[in-house]
């Protein structure tokens, strides 16, 4: 079973995923580039405002219409927050999610094309080598049973530490994870986790994950600025390119 999706070669399927990812991630960067000047302009307008009273702003609420009240200076502060940090935070989270979707789609395609790779394992990822009886009973064909087993495998891998699932990617697909860009990716993923779970404040978990690439000390706030955002976009594109390149080399068209 060396091909999937209408007998399209694996390398071409992964190439299409890579191109789609790069386009999406470039779109994110273009949007941010275009948005920042507009946000600066709005911030400057509120900063120069002499209006001191609250204005009403619609905010969604279940069951009724509600408005929040803010002064123009408070609006200026909101814009500054997003311009300086929060815009980058949100789009870094988005970028990492897009990349993870690509990575796990690649794993799914490789394993579907070469089911024997289901037997491979790495430290940090538990592999169930048995097929639950309910999967067999609920599947009309061997193919649908295989798809469900792969779905469960990818789901379990997605909860592993980045070092573990990258090692799994290396074992399954022969991806060159020794490239210096991969520690940068692991730090970016650790940053994403701190954004979501610890309000950008560095903790022991971040230090453990990021290792030598750590960008601060415990209890410091991670810097989120344009330079780091650019670094994230470039790094994720580079890793995607390595995956696409190695898939093409390791799984040539037949």
PDB file of C-alpha atoms in Angstrom:
ATOM      1  CA  UNK A   1       0.000   0.000   0.000  1.00  0.00           C
ATOM      2  CA  UNK A   2       2.394   2.707  -1.197  1.00  0.00           C
ATOM      3  CA  UNK A   3      -0.036   5.382  -2.345  1.00  0.00           C
ATOM      4  CA  UNK A   4      -3.193   7.105  -1.141  1.00  0.00           C
ATOM      5  CA  UNK A   5      -5.753   9.689  -2.308  1.00  0.00           C
ATOM      6  CA  UNK A   6      -6.437   8.457  -5.805  1.00  0.00           C
ATOM      7  CA  UNK A   7      -2.987   6.923  -6.298  1.00  0.00           C
ATOM      8  CA  UNK A   8      -1.254  10.294  -6.003  1.00  0.00           C
ATOM      9  CA  UNK A   9       2.371   9.576  -4.979  1.00  0.00           C
ATOM     10  CA  UNK A  10       3.140  10.242  -1.332  1.00  0.00           C
ATOM     11  CA  UNK A  11       5.824  12.796  -2.196  1.00  0.00           C
ATOM     12  CA  UNK A  12       3.347  14.828  -4.266  1.00  0.00           C
ATOM     13  CA  UNK A  13       0.737  14.739  -1.512  1.00  0.00           C
ATOM     14  CA  UNK A  14       3.270  16.043   0.995  1.00  0.00           C
ATOM     15  CA  UNK A  15       4.490  18.669  -1.476  1.00  0.00           C
ATOM     16  CA  UNK A  16       0.908  19.934  -1.814  1.00  0.00           C
ATOM     17  CA  UNK A  17       0.578  20.110   1.973  1.00  0.00           C
ATOM     18  CA  UNK A  18       3.867  22.010   2.184  1.00  0.00           C
ATOM     19  CA  UNK A  19       2.823  24.547  -0.450  1.00  0.00           C
ATOM     20  CA  UNK A  20      -0.552  25.082   1.235  1.00  0.00           C
ATOM     21  CA  UNK A  21       1.131  25.579   4.609  1.00  0.00           C
ATOM     22  CA  UNK A  22       3.678  28.070   3.255  1.00  0.00           C
ATOM     23  CA  UNK A  23       0.905  30.032   1.570  1.00  0.00           C
ATOM     24  CA  UNK A  24      -1.153  30.168   4.784  1.00  0.00           C
ATOM     25  CA  UNK A  25       1.810  31.151   6.933  1.00  0.00           C
ATOM     26  CA  UNK A  26       2.849  33.840   4.446  1.00  0.00           C
ATOM     27  CA  UNK A  27      -0.738  35.123   4.497  1.00  0.00           C
ATOM     28  CA  UNK A  28      -0.495  35.433   8.274  1.00  0.00           C
ATOM     29  CA  UNK A  29       2.711  37.453   7.970  1.00  0.00           C
ATOM     30  CA  UNK A  30       1.317  39.683   5.225  1.00  0.00           C
ATOM     31  CA  UNK A  31      -1.767  40.384   7.336  1.00  0.00           C
ATOM     32  CA  UNK A  32       0.320  41.369  10.352  1.00  0.00           C
ATOM     33  CA  UNK A  33       2.538  43.606   8.202  1.00  0.00           C
ATOM     34  CA  UNK A  34      -0.552  45.321   6.806  1.00  0.00           C
ATOM     35  CA  UNK A  35      -2.336  45.538  10.165  1.00  0.00           C
ATOM     36  CA  UNK A  36       0.419  47.134  12.259  1.00  0.00           C
ATOM     37  CA  UNK A  37       0.411  50.549  10.482  1.00  0.00           C
ATOM     38  CA  UNK A  38      -3.390  50.684  10.725  1.00  0.00           C
ATOM     39  CA  UNK A  39      -3.286  49.835  14.420  1.00  0.00           C
ATOM     40  CA  UNK A  40      -0.604  52.467  15.002  1.00  0.00           C
ATOM     41  CA  UNK A  41      -2.763  55.041  13.235  1.00  0.00           C
ATOM     42  CA  UNK A  42      -5.782  54.180  15.387  1.00  0.00           C
ATOM     43  CA  UNK A  43      -3.643  54.212  18.547  1.00  0.00           C
ATOM     44  CA  UNK A  44      -2.322  57.679  17.685  1.00  0.00           C
ATOM     45  CA  UNK A  45      -5.856  58.942  17.085  1.00  0.00           C
ATOM     46  CA  UNK A  46      -7.019  57.830  20.533  1.00  0.00           C
ATOM     47  CA  UNK A  47      -3.849  59.152  22.169  1.00  0.00           C
ATOM     48  CA  UNK A  48      -4.500  62.610  20.708  1.00  0.00           C
ATOM     49  CA  UNK A  49      -8.181  62.576  21.660  1.00  0.00           C
ATOM     50  CA  UNK A  50      -9.416  65.153  24.180  1.00  0.00           C
ATOM     51  CA  UNK A  51     -12.647  63.227  24.765  1.00  0.00           C
ATOM     52  CA  UNK A  52     -12.655  62.171  28.429  1.00  0.00           C
ATOM     53  CA  UNK A  53     -15.996  60.408  28.822  1.00  0.00           C
ATOM     54  CA  UNK A  54     -16.639  56.720  28.283  1.00  0.00           C
ATOM     55  CA  UNK A  55     -17.835  55.513  24.911  1.00  0.00           C
ATOM     56  CA  UNK A  56     -19.989  52.422  24.518  1.00  0.00           C
ATOM     57  CA  UNK A  57     -18.730  49.376  22.615  1.00  0.00           C
ATOM     58  CA  UNK A  58     -20.898  46.385  21.826  1.00  0.00           C
ATOM     59  CA  UNK A  59     -19.650  43.118  23.381  1.00  0.00           C
ATOM     60  CA  UNK A  60     -21.321  39.720  22.884  1.00  0.00           C
ATOM     61  CA  UNK A  61     -23.285  38.264  25.781  1.00  0.00           C
ATOM     62  CA  UNK A  62     -25.552  35.219  25.843  1.00  0.00           C
ATOM     63  CA  UNK A  63     -29.215  36.144  25.993  1.00  0.00           C
ATOM     64  CA  UNK A  64     -28.998  39.929  25.842  1.00  0.00           C
ATOM     65  CA  UNK A  65     -27.296  42.908  24.255  1.00  0.00           C
ATOM     66  CA  UNK A  66     -24.465  44.363  26.308  1.00  0.00           C
ATOM     67  CA  UNK A  67     -22.016  47.220  25.960  1.00  0.00           C
ATOM     68  CA  UNK A  68     -18.597  47.806  27.523  1.00  0.00           C
ATOM     69  CA  UNK A  69     -17.523  51.337  28.383  1.00  0.00           C
ATOM     70  CA  UNK A  70     -14.047  52.625  27.639  1.00  0.00           C
ATOM     71  CA  UNK A  71     -12.436  56.058  27.475  1.00  0.00           C
ATOM     72  CA  UNK A  72     -10.346  57.001  24.467  1.00  0.00           C
ATOM     73  CA  UNK A  73      -7.181  56.689  26.584  1.00  0.00           C
ATOM     74  CA  UNK A  74      -8.223  53.174  27.562  1.00  0.00           C
ATOM     75  CA  UNK A  75      -8.674  52.407  23.864  1.00  0.00           C
ATOM     76  CA  UNK A  76      -5.183  53.756  23.255  1.00  0.00           C
ATOM     77  CA  UNK A  77      -3.857  51.349  25.888  1.00  0.00           C
ATOM     78  CA  UNK A  78      -5.688  48.424  24.269  1.00  0.00           C
ATOM     79  CA  UNK A  79      -4.114  49.205  20.904  1.00  0.00           C
ATOM     80  CA  UNK A  80      -0.674  49.511  22.477  1.00  0.00           C
ATOM     81  CA  UNK A  81      -1.060  46.123  24.149  1.00  0.00           C
ATOM     82  CA  UNK A  82      -1.842  44.412  20.872  1.00  0.00           C
ATOM     83  CA  UNK A  83       0.756  46.322  18.856  1.00  0.00           C
ATOM     84  CA  UNK A  84       3.536  45.528  21.329  1.00  0.00           C
ATOM     85  CA  UNK A  85       2.715  41.927  22.263  1.00  0.00           C
ATOM     86  CA  UNK A  86      -0.717  40.419  21.955  1.00  0.00           C
ATOM     87  CA  UNK A  87      -1.070  40.532  18.183  1.00  0.00           C
ATOM     88  CA  UNK A  88       2.162  38.550  17.857  1.00  0.00           C
ATOM     89  CA  UNK A  89       1.127  36.168  20.640  1.00  0.00           C
ATOM     90  CA  UNK A  90      -2.115  35.269  18.914  1.00  0.00           C
ATOM     91  CA  UNK A  91      -0.586  34.758  15.503  1.00  0.00           C
ATOM     92  CA  UNK A  92       2.315  32.712  16.870  1.00  0.00           C
ATOM     93  CA  UNK A  93      -0.282  30.372  18.385  1.00  0.00           C
ATOM     94  CA  UNK A  94      -2.044  30.273  15.011  1.00  0.00           C
ATOM     95  CA  UNK A  95       1.203  29.591  13.135  1.00  0.00           C
ATOM     96  CA  UNK A  96       2.193  26.715  15.429  1.00  0.00           C
ATOM     97  CA  UNK A  97      -1.277  25.183  15.083  1.00  0.00           C
ATOM     98  CA  UNK A  98      -1.024  25.353  11.293  1.00  0.00           C
ATOM     99  CA  UNK A  99       2.383  23.687  11.398  1.00  0.00           C
ATOM    100  CA  UNK A 100       1.269  20.929  13.749  1.00  0.00           C
ATOM    101  CA  UNK A 101      -1.637  20.202  11.431  1.00  0.00           C
ATOM    102  CA  UNK A 102       0.843  19.838   8.560  1.00  0.00           C
ATOM    103  CA  UNK A 103       3.184  17.621  10.568  1.00  0.00           C
ATOM    104  CA  UNK A 104       0.478  15.219  11.712  1.00  0.00           C
ATOM    105  CA  UNK A 105      -1.052  15.116   8.220  1.00  0.00           C
ATOM    106  CA  UNK A 106       2.356  14.054   6.883  1.00  0.00           C
ATOM    107  CA  UNK A 107       2.645  11.323   9.508  1.00  0.00           C
ATOM    108  CA  UNK A 108      -0.851  10.119   8.691  1.00  0.00           C
ATOM    109  CA  UNK A 109      -0.064   9.899   4.975  1.00  0.00           C
ATOM    110  CA  UNK A 110       3.222   8.063   5.533  1.00  0.00           C
ATOM    111  CA  UNK A 111       1.704   5.531   7.917  1.00  0.00           C
ATOM    112  CA  UNK A 112      -1.302   4.973   5.670  1.00  0.00           C
ATOM    113  CA  UNK A 113       1.015   4.377   2.732  1.00  0.00           C
ATOM    114  CA  UNK A 114       3.274   2.066   4.761  1.00  0.00           C
ATOM    115  CA  UNK A 115       1.155   0.470   7.534  1.00  0.00           C
ATOM    116  CA  UNK A 116       4.087  -1.624   8.758  1.00  0.00           C
ATOM    117  CA  UNK A 117       5.420   1.594  10.283  1.00  0.00           C
ATOM    118  CA  UNK A 118       2.680   1.296  12.910  1.00  0.00           C
ATOM    119  CA  UNK A 119       5.039  -1.106  14.695  1.00  0.00           C
ATOM    120  CA  UNK A 120       7.727   1.560  15.143  1.00  0.00           C
ATOM    121  CA  UNK A 121       8.129   3.198  18.515  1.00  0.00           C
ATOM    122  CA  UNK A 122      10.192   5.861  20.273  1.00  0.00           C
ATOM    123  CA  UNK A 123      10.733   6.713  23.912  1.00  0.00           C
ATOM    124  CA  UNK A 124       8.046   9.077  25.153  1.00  0.00           C
ATOM    125  CA  UNK A 125       5.274   7.757  22.904  1.00  0.00           C
ATOM    126  CA  UNK A 126       3.270   4.747  23.983  1.00  0.00           C
ATOM    127  CA  UNK A 127       2.299   2.512  21.081  1.00  0.00           C
ATOM    128  CA  UNK A 128      -0.643   0.136  21.319  1.00  0.00           C
ATOM    129  CA  UNK A 129       0.199  -2.797  19.057  1.00  0.00           C
ATOM    130  CA  UNK A 130      -3.290  -4.279  19.354  1.00  0.00           C
ATOM    131  CA  UNK A 131      -6.467  -3.282  17.513  1.00  0.00           C
ATOM    132  CA  UNK A 132      -9.455  -2.717  19.826  1.00  0.00           C
ATOM    133  CA  UNK A 133     -12.287  -5.126  19.079  1.00  0.00           C
ATOM    134  CA  UNK A 134     -14.754  -2.226  18.695  1.00  0.00           C
ATOM    135  CA  UNK A 135     -12.660  -0.822  15.830  1.00  0.00           C
ATOM    136  CA  UNK A 136     -12.945  -4.115  13.972  1.00  0.00           C
ATOM    137  CA  UNK A 137     -16.659  -4.458  14.690  1.00  0.00           C
ATOM    138  CA  UNK A 138     -17.447  -0.901  13.608  1.00  0.00           C
ATOM    139  CA  UNK A 139     -15.368  -1.027  10.408  1.00  0.00           C
ATOM    140  CA  UNK A 140     -16.899  -2.241   7.172  1.00  0.00           C
ATOM    141  CA  UNK A 141     -13.549  -2.831   5.497  1.00  0.00           C
ATOM    142  CA  UNK A 142      -9.929  -3.456   6.417  1.00  0.00           C
ATOM    143  CA  UNK A 143      -9.125  -0.038   4.965  1.00  0.00           C
ATOM    144  CA  UNK A 144     -11.571   1.762   7.269  1.00  0.00           C
ATOM    145  CA  UNK A 145     -10.183  -0.190  10.242  1.00  0.00           C
ATOM    146  CA  UNK A 146      -6.667   0.882   9.268  1.00  0.00           C
ATOM    147  CA  UNK A 147      -7.753   4.512   8.983  1.00  0.00           C
ATOM    148  CA  UNK A 148      -9.229   4.393  12.490  1.00  0.00           C
ATOM    149  CA  UNK A 149      -6.085   2.805  13.944  1.00  0.00           C
ATOM    150  CA  UNK A 150      -3.960   5.499  12.282  1.00  0.00           C
ATOM    151  CA  UNK A 151      -6.282   8.225  13.552  1.00  0.00           C
ATOM    152  CA  UNK A 152      -5.892   6.960  17.109  1.00  0.00           C
ATOM    153  CA  UNK A 153      -2.116   6.695  16.704  1.00  0.00           C
ATOM    154  CA  UNK A 154      -1.775  10.265  15.416  1.00  0.00           C
ATOM    155  CA  UNK A 155      -4.014  11.505  18.213  1.00  0.00           C
ATOM    156  CA  UNK A 156      -1.771   9.879  20.832  1.00  0.00           C
ATOM    157  CA  UNK A 157       1.366  11.264  19.166  1.00  0.00           C
ATOM    158  CA  UNK A 158      -0.074  14.790  19.209  1.00  0.00           C
ATOM    159  CA  UNK A 159      -0.005  14.770  23.026  1.00  0.00           C
ATOM    160  CA  UNK A 160       3.669  13.792  23.201  1.00  0.00           C
ATOM    161  CA  UNK A 161       6.543  16.184  23.876  1.00  0.00           C
ATOM    162  CA  UNK A 162       7.910  17.801  20.681  1.00  0.00           C
ATOM    163  CA  UNK A 163      11.257  16.002  21.008  1.00  0.00           C
ATOM    164  CA  UNK A 164       9.402  12.677  21.145  1.00  0.00           C
ATOM    165  CA  UNK A 165       7.135  13.274  18.158  1.00  0.00           C
ATOM    166  CA  UNK A 166      10.016  14.660  16.111  1.00  0.00           C
ATOM    167  CA  UNK A 167      11.980  11.501  16.896  1.00  0.00           C
ATOM    168  CA  UNK A 168       8.937   9.521  15.798  1.00  0.00           C
ATOM    169  CA  UNK A 169       8.849  11.571  12.583  1.00  0.00           C
ATOM    170  CA  UNK A 170      12.493  10.661  12.041  1.00  0.00           C
ATOM    171  CA  UNK A 171      11.857   6.950  12.605  1.00  0.00           C
ATOM    172  CA  UNK A 172       8.742   6.790  10.457  1.00  0.00           C
ATOM    173  CA  UNK A 173       9.682   9.138   7.617  1.00  0.00           C
ATOM    174  CA  UNK A 174      13.455   9.601   7.840  1.00  0.00           C
ATOM    175  CA  UNK A 175      13.236  13.351   8.438  1.00  0.00           C
ATOM    176  CA  UNK A 176      16.587  15.008   9.243  1.00  0.00           C
ATOM    177  CA  UNK A 177      15.783  16.303  12.713  1.00  0.00           C
ATOM    178  CA  UNK A 178      19.486  16.928  13.405  1.00  0.00           C
ATOM    179  CA  UNK A 179      19.204  20.172  11.416  1.00  0.00           C
ATOM    180  CA  UNK A 180      19.843  23.192  13.726  1.00  0.00           C
ATOM    181  CA  UNK A 181      16.385  24.589  12.955  1.00  0.00           C
ATOM    182  CA  UNK A 182      14.606  21.865  14.937  1.00  0.00           C
ATOM    183  CA  UNK A 183      15.703  23.110  18.409  1.00  0.00           C
ATOM    184  CA  UNK A 184      14.356  26.509  17.321  1.00  0.00           C
ATOM    185  CA  UNK A 185      11.027  24.876  16.494  1.00  0.00           C
ATOM    186  CA  UNK A 186      10.947  23.163  19.896  1.00  0.00           C
ATOM    187  CA  UNK A 187      11.501  26.544  21.591  1.00  0.00           C
ATOM    188  CA  UNK A 188       8.715  28.094  19.522  1.00  0.00           C
ATOM    189  CA  UNK A 189       6.375  25.274  20.542  1.00  0.00           C
ATOM    190  CA  UNK A 190       7.381  25.810  24.187  1.00  0.00           C
ATOM    191  CA  UNK A 191       6.671  29.531  23.773  1.00  0.00           C
ATOM    192  CA  UNK A 192       3.242  28.727  22.358  1.00  0.00           C
ATOM    193  CA  UNK A 193       2.511  26.575  25.418  1.00  0.00           C
ATOM    194  CA  UNK A 194       3.572  29.366  27.791  1.00  0.00           C
ATOM    195  CA  UNK A 195       1.363  31.855  25.939  1.00  0.00           C
ATOM    196  CA  UNK A 196      -1.657  29.606  26.355  1.00  0.00           C
ATOM    197  CA  UNK A 197      -1.039  28.151  29.798  1.00  0.00           C
ATOM    198  CA  UNK A 198       1.041  30.694  31.737  1.00  0.00           C
ATOM    199  CA  UNK A 199       0.361  34.191  30.373  1.00  0.00           C
ATOM    200  CA  UNK A 200       3.825  34.431  28.765  1.00  0.00           C
ATOM    201  CA  UNK A 201       5.568  33.965  32.129  1.00  0.00           C
ATOM    202  CA  UNK A 202       8.524  31.592  31.916  1.00  0.00           C
ATOM    203  CA  UNK A 203       8.201  28.526  34.141  1.00  0.00           C
ATOM    204  CA  UNK A 204      10.158  25.335  34.761  1.00  0.00           C
ATOM    205  CA  UNK A 205       8.267  23.497  32.030  1.00  0.00           C
ATOM    206  CA  UNK A 206       9.312  26.063  29.422  1.00  0.00           C
ATOM    207  CA  UNK A 207      12.963  25.858  30.535  1.00  0.00           C
ATOM    208  CA  UNK A 208      12.838  22.064  30.363  1.00  0.00           C
ATOM    209  CA  UNK A 209      11.299  22.056  26.886  1.00  0.00           C
ATOM    210  CA  UNK A 210      13.343  24.866  25.336  1.00  0.00           C
ATOM    211  CA  UNK A 211      16.686  23.831  26.829  1.00  0.00           C
ATOM    212  CA  UNK A 212      19.615  25.824  25.451  1.00  0.00           C
ATOM    213  CA  UNK A 213      17.198  27.878  23.336  1.00  0.00           C
ATOM    214  CA  UNK A 214      15.425  29.313  26.400  1.00  0.00           C
ATOM    215  CA  UNK A 215      14.774  33.043  25.999  1.00  0.00           C
ATOM    216  CA  UNK A 216      14.786  34.086  29.631  1.00  0.00           C
ATOM    217  CA  UNK A 217      14.684  33.033  33.259  1.00  0.00           C
ATOM    218  CA  UNK A 218      11.883  31.688  35.419  1.00  0.00           C
ATOM    219  CA  UNK A 219       9.190  34.304  36.221  1.00  0.00           C
ATOM    220  CA  UNK A 220      10.342  36.615  33.422  1.00  0.00           C
ATOM    221  CA  UNK A 221       7.893  37.408  30.627  1.00  0.00           C
ATOM    222  CA  UNK A 222       8.780  36.084  27.215  1.00  0.00           C
ATOM    223  CA  UNK A 223       9.437  38.799  24.647  1.00  0.00           C
ATOM    224  CA  UNK A 224       6.914  38.844  21.813  1.00  0.00           C
ATOM    225  CA  UNK A 225       7.882  41.374  19.184  1.00  0.00           C
ATOM    226  CA  UNK A 226       8.174  41.661  15.423  1.00  0.00           C
ATOM    227  CA  UNK A 227      11.673  40.170  15.349  1.00  0.00           C
ATOM    228  CA  UNK A 228      10.590  37.055  17.217  1.00  0.00           C
ATOM    229  CA  UNK A 229       7.423  36.769  15.129  1.00  0.00           C
ATOM    230  CA  UNK A 230       9.532  36.892  11.951  1.00  0.00           C
ATOM    231  CA  UNK A 231      11.841  34.247  13.439  1.00  0.00           C
ATOM    232  CA  UNK A 232       8.845  31.980  14.113  1.00  0.00           C
ATOM    233  CA  UNK A 233       7.462  32.306  10.590  1.00  0.00           C
ATOM    234  CA  UNK A 234      10.856  31.661   8.975  1.00  0.00           C
ATOM    235  CA  UNK A 235      11.584  28.687  11.252  1.00  0.00           C
ATOM    236  CA  UNK A 236       8.256  26.962  10.632  1.00  0.00           C
ATOM    237  CA  UNK A 237       8.652  27.391   6.872  1.00  0.00           C
ATOM    238  CA  UNK A 238      12.173  25.968   7.037  1.00  0.00           C
ATOM    239  CA  UNK A 239      11.046  22.896   9.000  1.00  0.00           C
ATOM    240  CA  UNK A 240       8.191  22.340   6.557  1.00  0.00           C
ATOM    241  CA  UNK A 241      10.663  22.558   3.685  1.00  0.00           C
ATOM    242  CA  UNK A 242      12.959  19.975   5.288  1.00  0.00           C
ATOM    243  CA  UNK A 243      10.037  17.595   5.770  1.00  0.00           C
ATOM    244  CA  UNK A 244       8.970  17.989   2.138  1.00  0.00           C
ATOM    245  CA  UNK A 245      12.541  17.561   0.873  1.00  0.00           C
ATOM    246  CA  UNK A 246      13.226  14.436   2.911  1.00  0.00           C
ATOM    247  CA  UNK A 247       9.900  12.830   2.019  1.00  0.00           C
ATOM    248  CA  UNK A 248      10.746  13.332  -1.657  1.00  0.00           C
ATOM    249  CA  UNK A 249      14.164  11.707  -1.148  1.00  0.00           C
ATOM    250  CA  UNK A 250      12.995   8.847   1.067  1.00  0.00           C
ATOM    251  CA  UNK A 251       9.797   7.970  -0.795  1.00  0.00           C
ATOM    252  CA  UNK A 252      10.535   8.498  -4.506  1.00  0.00           C
ATOM    253  CA  UNK A 253       7.777   8.089  -7.047  1.00  0.00           C
ATOM    254  CA  UNK A 254       7.483   4.582  -8.440  1.00  0.00           C
TER     255      UNK A 254
END
